[in-house]
Coordinates of C-alpha atoms in Angstrom, one line a residue:
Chain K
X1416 CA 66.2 93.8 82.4
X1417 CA 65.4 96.6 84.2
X1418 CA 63.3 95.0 86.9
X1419 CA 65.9 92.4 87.2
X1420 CA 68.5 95.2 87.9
X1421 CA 65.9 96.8 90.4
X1422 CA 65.6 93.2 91.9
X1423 CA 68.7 92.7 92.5
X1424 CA 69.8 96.3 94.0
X1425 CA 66.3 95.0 96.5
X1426 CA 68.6 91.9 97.2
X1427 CA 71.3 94.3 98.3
X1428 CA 69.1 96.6 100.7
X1429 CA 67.3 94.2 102.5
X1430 CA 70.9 92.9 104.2
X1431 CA 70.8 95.0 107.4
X1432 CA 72.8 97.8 108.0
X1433 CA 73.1 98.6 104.4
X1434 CA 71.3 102.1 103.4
X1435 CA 71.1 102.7 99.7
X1436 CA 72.2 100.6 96.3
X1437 CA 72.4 102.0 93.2
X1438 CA 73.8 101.2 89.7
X1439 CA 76.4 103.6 88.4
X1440 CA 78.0 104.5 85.1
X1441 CA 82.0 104.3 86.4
X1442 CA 83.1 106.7 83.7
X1443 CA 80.8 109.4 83.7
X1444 CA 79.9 108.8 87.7
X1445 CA 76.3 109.1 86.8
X1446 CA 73.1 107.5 88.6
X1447 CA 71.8 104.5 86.3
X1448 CA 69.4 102.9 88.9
X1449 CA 69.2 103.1 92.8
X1450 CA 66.7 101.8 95.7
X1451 CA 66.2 102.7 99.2
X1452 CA 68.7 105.5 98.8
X1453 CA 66.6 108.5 101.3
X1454 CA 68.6 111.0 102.8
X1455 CA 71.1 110.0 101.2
X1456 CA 72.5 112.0 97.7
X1457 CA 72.9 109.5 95.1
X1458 CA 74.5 111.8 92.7
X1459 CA 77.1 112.3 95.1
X1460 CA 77.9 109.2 96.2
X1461 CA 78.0 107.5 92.6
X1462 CA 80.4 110.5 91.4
X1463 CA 82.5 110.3 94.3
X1464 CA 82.3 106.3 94.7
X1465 CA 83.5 106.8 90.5
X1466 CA 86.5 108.7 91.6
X1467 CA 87.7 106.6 94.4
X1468 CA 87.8 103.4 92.3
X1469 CA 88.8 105.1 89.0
X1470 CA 92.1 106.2 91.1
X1471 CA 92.6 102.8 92.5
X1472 CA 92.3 101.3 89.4
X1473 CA 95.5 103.7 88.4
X1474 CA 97.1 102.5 91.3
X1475 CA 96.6 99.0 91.0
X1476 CA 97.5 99.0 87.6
X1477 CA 101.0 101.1 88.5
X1478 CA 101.3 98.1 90.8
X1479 CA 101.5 95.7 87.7
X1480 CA 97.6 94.3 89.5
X1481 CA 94.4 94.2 87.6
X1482 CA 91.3 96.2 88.3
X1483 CA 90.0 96.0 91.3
X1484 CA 87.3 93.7 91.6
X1485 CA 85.7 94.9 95.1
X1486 CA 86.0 98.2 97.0
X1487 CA 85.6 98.9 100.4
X1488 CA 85.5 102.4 101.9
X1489 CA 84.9 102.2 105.7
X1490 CA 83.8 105.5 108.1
X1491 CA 83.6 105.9 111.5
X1492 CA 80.1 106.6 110.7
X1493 CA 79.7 104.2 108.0
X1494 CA 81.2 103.1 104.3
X1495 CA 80.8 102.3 100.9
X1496 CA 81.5 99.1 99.2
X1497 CA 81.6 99.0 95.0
X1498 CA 82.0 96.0 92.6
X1499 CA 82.3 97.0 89.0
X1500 CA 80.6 95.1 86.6
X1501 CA 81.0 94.0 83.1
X1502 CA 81.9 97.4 80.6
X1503 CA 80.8 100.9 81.9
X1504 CA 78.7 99.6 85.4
X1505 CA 79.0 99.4 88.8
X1506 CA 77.0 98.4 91.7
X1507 CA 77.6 100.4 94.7
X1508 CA 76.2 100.0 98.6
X1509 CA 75.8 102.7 101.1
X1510 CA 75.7 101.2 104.6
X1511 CA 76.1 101.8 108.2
X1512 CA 79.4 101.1 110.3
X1513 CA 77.6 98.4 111.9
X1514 CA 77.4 95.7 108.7
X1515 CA 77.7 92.0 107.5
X1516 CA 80.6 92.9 104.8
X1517 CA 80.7 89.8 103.7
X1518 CA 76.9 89.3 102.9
X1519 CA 77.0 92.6 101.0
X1520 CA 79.8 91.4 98.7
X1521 CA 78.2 88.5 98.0
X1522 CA 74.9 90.8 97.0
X1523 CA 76.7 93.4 95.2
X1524 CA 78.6 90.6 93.0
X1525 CA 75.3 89.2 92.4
X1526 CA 73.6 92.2 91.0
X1527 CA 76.9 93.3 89.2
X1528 CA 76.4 89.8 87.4
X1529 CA 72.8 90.1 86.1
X1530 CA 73.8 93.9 84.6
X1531 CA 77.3 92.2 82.6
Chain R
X852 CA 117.6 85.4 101.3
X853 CA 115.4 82.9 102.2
X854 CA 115.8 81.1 105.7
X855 CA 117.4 78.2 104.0
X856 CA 120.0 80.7 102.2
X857 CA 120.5 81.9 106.0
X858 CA 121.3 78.0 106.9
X859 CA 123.5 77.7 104.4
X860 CA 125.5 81.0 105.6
X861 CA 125.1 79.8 109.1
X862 CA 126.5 76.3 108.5
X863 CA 129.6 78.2 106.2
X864 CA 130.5 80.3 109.0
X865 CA 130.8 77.4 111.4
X866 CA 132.3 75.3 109.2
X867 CA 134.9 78.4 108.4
X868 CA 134.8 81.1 110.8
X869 CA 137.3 83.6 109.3
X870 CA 135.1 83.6 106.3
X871 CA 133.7 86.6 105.0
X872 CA 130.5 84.9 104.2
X873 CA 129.5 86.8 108.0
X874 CA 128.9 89.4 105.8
X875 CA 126.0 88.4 103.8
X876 CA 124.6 86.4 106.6
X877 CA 124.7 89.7 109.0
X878 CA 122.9 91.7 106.5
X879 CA 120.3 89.2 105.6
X880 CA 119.8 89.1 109.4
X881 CA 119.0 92.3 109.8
X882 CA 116.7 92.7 106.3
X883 CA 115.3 90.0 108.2
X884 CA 114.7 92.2 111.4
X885 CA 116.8 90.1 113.0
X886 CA 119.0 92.7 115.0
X887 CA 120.7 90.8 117.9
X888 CA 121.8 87.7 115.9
X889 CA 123.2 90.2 113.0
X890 CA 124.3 92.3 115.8
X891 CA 126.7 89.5 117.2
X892 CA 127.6 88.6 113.6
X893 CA 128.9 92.1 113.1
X894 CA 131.3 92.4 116.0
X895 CA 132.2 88.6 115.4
X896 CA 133.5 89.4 112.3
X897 CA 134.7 92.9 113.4
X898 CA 136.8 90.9 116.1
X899 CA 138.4 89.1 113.3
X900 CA 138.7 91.6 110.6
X901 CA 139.1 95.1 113.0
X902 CA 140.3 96.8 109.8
X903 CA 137.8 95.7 107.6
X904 CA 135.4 98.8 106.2
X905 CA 132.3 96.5 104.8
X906 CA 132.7 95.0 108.7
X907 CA 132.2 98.4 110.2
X908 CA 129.4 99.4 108.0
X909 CA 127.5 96.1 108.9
X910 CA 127.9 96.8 112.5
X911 CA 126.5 100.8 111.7
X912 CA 123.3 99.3 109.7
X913 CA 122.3 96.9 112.3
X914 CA 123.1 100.0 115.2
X915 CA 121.1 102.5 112.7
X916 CA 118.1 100.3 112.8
X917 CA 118.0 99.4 115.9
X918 CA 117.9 103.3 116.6
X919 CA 121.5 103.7 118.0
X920 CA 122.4 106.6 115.4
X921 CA 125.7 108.0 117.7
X922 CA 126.7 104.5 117.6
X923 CA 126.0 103.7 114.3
X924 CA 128.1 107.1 112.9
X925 CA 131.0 106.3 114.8
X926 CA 131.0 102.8 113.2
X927 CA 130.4 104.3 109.8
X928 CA 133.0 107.1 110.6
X929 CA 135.9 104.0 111.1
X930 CA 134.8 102.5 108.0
X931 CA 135.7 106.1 106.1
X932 CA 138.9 106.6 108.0
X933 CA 139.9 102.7 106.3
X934 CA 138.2 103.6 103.0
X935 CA 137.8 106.9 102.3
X936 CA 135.1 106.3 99.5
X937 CA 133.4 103.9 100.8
X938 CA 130.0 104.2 99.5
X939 CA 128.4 102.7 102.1
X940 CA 129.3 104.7 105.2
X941 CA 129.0 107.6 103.3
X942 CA 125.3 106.9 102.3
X943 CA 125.0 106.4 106.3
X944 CA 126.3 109.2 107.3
X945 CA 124.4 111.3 104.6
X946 CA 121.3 109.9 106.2
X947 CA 122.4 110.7 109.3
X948 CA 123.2 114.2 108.7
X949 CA 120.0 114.1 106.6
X950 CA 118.4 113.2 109.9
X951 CA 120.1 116.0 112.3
X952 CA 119.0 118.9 109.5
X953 CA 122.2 119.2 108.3
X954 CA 121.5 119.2 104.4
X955 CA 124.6 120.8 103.1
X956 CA 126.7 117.6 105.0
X957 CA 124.0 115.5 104.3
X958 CA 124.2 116.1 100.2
X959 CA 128.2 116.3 100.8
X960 CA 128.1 112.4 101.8
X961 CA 125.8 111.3 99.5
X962 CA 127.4 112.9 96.6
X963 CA 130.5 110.8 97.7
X964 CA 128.6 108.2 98.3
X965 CA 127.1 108.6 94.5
X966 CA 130.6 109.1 93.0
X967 CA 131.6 105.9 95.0
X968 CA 128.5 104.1 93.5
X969 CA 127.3 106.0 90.8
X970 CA 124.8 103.1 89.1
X971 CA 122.6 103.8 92.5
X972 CA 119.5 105.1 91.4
X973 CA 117.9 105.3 94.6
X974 CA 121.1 107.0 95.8
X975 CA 120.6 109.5 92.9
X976 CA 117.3 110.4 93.4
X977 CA 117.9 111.0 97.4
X978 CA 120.8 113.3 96.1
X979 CA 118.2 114.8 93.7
X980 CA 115.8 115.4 96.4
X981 CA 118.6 117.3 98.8
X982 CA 119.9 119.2 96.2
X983 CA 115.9 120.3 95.7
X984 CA 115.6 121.2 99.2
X985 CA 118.9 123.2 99.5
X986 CA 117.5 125.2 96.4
X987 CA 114.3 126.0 97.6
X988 CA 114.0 129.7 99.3
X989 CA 114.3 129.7 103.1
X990 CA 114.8 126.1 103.3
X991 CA 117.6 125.9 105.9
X992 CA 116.3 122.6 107.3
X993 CA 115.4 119.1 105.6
X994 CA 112.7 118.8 104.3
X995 CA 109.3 118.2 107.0
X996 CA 109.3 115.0 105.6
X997 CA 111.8 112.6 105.4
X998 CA 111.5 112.2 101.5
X999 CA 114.8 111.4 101.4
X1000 CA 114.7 108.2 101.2
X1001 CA 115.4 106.2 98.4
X1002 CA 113.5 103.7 96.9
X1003 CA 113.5 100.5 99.3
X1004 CA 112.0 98.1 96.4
X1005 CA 115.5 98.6 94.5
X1006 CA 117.1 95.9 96.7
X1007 CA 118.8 93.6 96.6
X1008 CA 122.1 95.2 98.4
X1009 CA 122.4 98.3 100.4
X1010 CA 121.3 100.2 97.9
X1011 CA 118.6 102.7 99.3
X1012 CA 119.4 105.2 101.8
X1013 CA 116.3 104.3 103.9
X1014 CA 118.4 100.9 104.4
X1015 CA 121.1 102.7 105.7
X1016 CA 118.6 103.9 108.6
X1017 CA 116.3 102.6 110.9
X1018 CA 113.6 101.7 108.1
X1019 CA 109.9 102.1 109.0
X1020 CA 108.7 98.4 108.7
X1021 CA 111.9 96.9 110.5
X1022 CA 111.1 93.5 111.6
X1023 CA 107.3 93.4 110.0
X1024 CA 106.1 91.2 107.3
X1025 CA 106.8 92.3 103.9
X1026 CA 108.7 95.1 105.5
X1027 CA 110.7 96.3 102.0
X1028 CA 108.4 94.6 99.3
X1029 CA 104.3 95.2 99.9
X1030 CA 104.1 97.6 102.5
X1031 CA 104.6 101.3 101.7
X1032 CA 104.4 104.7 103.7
X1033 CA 103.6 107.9 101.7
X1034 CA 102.9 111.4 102.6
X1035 CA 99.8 113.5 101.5
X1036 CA 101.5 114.4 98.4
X1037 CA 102.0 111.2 96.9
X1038 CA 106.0 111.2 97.9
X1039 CA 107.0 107.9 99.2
X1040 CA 108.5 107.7 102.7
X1041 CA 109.5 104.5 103.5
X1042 CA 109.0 100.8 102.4
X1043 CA 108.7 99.4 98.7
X1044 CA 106.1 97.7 96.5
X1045 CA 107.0 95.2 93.8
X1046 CA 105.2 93.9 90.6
X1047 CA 105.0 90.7 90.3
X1048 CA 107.4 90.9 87.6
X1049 CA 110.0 92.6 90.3
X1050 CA 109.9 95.6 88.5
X1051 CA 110.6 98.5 91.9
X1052 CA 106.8 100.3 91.5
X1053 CA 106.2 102.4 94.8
X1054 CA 107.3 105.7 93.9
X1055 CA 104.4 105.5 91.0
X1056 CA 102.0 103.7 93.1
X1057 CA 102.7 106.3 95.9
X1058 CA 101.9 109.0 93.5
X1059 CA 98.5 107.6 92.3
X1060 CA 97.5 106.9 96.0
X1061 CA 97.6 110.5 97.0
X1062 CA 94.7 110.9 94.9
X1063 CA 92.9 107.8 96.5
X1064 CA 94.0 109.8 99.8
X1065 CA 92.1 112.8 98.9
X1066 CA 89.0 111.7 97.5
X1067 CA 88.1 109.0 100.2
X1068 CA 89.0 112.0 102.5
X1069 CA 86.2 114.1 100.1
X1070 CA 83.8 110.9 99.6
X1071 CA 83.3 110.5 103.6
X1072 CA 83.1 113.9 104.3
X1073 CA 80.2 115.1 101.5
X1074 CA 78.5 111.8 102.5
X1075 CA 78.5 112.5 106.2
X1076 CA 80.0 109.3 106.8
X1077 CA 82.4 111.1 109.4
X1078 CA 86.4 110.8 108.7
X1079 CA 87.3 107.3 106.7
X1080 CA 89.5 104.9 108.2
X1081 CA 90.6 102.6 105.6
X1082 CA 89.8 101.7 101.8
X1083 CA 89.8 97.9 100.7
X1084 CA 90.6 96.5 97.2
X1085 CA 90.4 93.1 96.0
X1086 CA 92.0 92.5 92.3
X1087 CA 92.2 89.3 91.3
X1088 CA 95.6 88.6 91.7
X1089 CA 95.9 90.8 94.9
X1090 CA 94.1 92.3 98.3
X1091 CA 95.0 96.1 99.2
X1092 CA 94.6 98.0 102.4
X1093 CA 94.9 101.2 102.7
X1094 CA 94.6 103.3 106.0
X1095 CA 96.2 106.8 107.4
X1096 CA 98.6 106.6 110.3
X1097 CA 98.6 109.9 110.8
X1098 CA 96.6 113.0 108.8
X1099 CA 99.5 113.6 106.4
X1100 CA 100.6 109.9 105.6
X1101 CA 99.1 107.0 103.9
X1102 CA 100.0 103.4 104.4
X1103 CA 99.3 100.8 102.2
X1104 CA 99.2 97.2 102.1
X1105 CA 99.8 94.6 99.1
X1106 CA 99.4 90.9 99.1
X1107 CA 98.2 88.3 97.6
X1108 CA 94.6 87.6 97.1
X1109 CA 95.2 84.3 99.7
X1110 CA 95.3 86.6 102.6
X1111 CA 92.2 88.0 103.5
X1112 CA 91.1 91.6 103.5
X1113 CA 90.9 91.1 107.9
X1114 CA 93.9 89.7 108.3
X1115 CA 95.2 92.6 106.5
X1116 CA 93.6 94.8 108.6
X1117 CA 95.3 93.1 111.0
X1118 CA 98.5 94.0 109.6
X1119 CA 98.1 97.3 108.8
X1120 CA 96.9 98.4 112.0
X1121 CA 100.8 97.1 113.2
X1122 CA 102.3 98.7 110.5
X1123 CA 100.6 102.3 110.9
X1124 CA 101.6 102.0 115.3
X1125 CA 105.5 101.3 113.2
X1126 CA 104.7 104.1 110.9
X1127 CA 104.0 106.7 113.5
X1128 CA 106.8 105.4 115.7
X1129 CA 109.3 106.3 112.7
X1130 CA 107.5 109.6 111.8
X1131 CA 107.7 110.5 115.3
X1132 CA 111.5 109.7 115.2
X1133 CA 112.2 111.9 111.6
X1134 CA 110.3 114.8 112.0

């Protein structure tokens, strides 16, 4: 399990432009896996990526939506994309302004499948 | 009112043109954005019905959104000289004194308005908000932001005072149902946002959204990611966009999940130029 999880956050990484992956716990905004993340502070960014899609889940739901399924926070100087998984997890991506979206969407749904 | 509804209108008219059905059909024109064509409605049907109070307050809404505000008082101040409680132009010209920083006037006209009309509860809560503002120590001027409005999504009718004005989104895509301006405080500004039950939502959606506001503002800033431009959400019945026209507001975007998250990008860059156009023009 855990190698699979650390396999797929790999998956994520090796699409260029993206800087860090990591598994968080969305309620508690705690670290639960991450690879390539240098430089960057993981705690940080999977407390603050927590917040920012715990509040739009608030919204969205005020809106009469569901959950959001995929999160993108662009930068000038680069962005964070999250896709919550099944129960407490999410898969989160650092990356640079410069990035294939797409491509990590597709990863991070990947990896979100293998932790549900 | 659907384009076909509009038809149907049109082909009344011509089939009847001292109907009153140029009523409906100006002011669908003009939810529409359409402002010339519900323009020459108007004065058609002011030619034939000069003494008509709804006829004037068409002609004012269509003149208030197309930014002609003297114009548009005079037209609402004929329709009060024909009916003196006329809910309508009173709503008008309470957003027009609203506009000018004339609270106490402002709140006069709406609280005539709200007598006139008194199942409006956007017009209740703009009253609400004026009577706030007059309270508050030192406030001598509105508000710095235009929180008067009322709530847009409470259509359909005239119902909302930011109908009565130029409204932010005139003439854009889901202009009163899925685009919504807020400020930094979660106060809606303009716009409306529907569930897709129809139930009116913005004013709580604006209210969760300044949080969103803040903590991208905090997630790209402790991250070094320099300032954020936009946050993306796809549910699976919807696509959101959310971007900041200016440092104190906070536009967002809502449709369905069959437009994609660039075209709305797309659209939401339009909207926040139209946003900052209208702030421009309030504060």
């Amino acid at each position: 399990m855990r190698t699979d999880i650390l396999s797929s956050l790999e998956s994520i990484t090796r699409v260029r432009g993206v800087r860090g992956a990591m598994i968080v716990s969305a309620e508690e905004g705690l670290v639960i896996a991450e690879s390539s993340m240098e430089g960057i502070d993981g705690a940080a960014v999977a407390a603050l990526t927590a917040g920012v899609v715990a509040r739009l889940a608030r919204a969205t739901e005020a809106a009469g939506r569901t959950a959001p399924a995929f999160v993108h926070l662009r930068a000038h100087g680069g962005g964070l994309m999250a896709v919550p998984g099944q129960g407490d997890l999410m898969v989160v991506a650092v990356t640079d302004p410069e990035v294939n979206v797409g491509l990590v969407r597709l990863e991070l749904r990947r990896a979100a499948e293998h932790i549900a | 009112m659907s384009i076909e509804d509009i038809r149907v209108l049109t082909g009344q008219l011509a089939a009847d043109p001292s109907s009153l059905v140029f009523l409906p059909l100006g002011e669908a024109l003009r939810r529409r954005g359409q402002l010339e064509a519900a323009e020459k409605i108007a004065i058609a049907g002011l030619t034939r019905y000069p003494d008509l109070a709804d006829a004037h307050d068409l002609l004012a809404r269509v003149l208030g959104d197309q930014g002609d505000l003297e114009r548009a008082f005079d037209e609402w101040d004929i329709a009060l000289r024909l009916d003196g409680r006329h809910a309508g132009a009173h709503k008008g010209i309470g957003f027009l004194y609203y506009v000018a920083g004339d609270l106490p006037k402002a709140l006069e006209h709406l609280e005539s308005a709200l007598t006139a009309d008194p199942g409006d509860e956007g017009l209740a809560a703009a009253v609400a908000r004026v009577r706030e503002a007059l309270a508050s120590p030192g406030t001598a001027q509105r508000p710095s932001s235009p929180a008067v409005d009322g709530p847009a999504d409470t259509a359909p009718g005239p119902s909302s005072l930011a109908e009565v004005g130029p409204t932010v989104f005139d003439g854009l895509e889901g202009a009163q149902d899925g685009l919504l301006l807020l400020d930094a405080e979660g106060l809606r500004l303009g716009g409306g946002l529907s569930a897709p039950d129809g139930t009116p939502v913005g004013d709580s959606v604006a209210a969760h959204l300044a949080g969103v506001f803040r903590d991208a503002e905090r997630a790209a800033r402790l991250l070094s990611l320099g300032p954020w431009s936009s946050v993306a959400a796809e549910t699976a019945d919807a696509n959101l966009f959310l971007c900041a026209p200016t440092q104190e507001s906070l536009l967002l975007l809502v449709r369905d999940n069959s437009v994609p998250i660039g075209r709305l990008s797309l659209q939401a860059e339009r909207a926040s130029e139209a946003a900052r156009r209208w702030l421009e023009r309030a504060t």
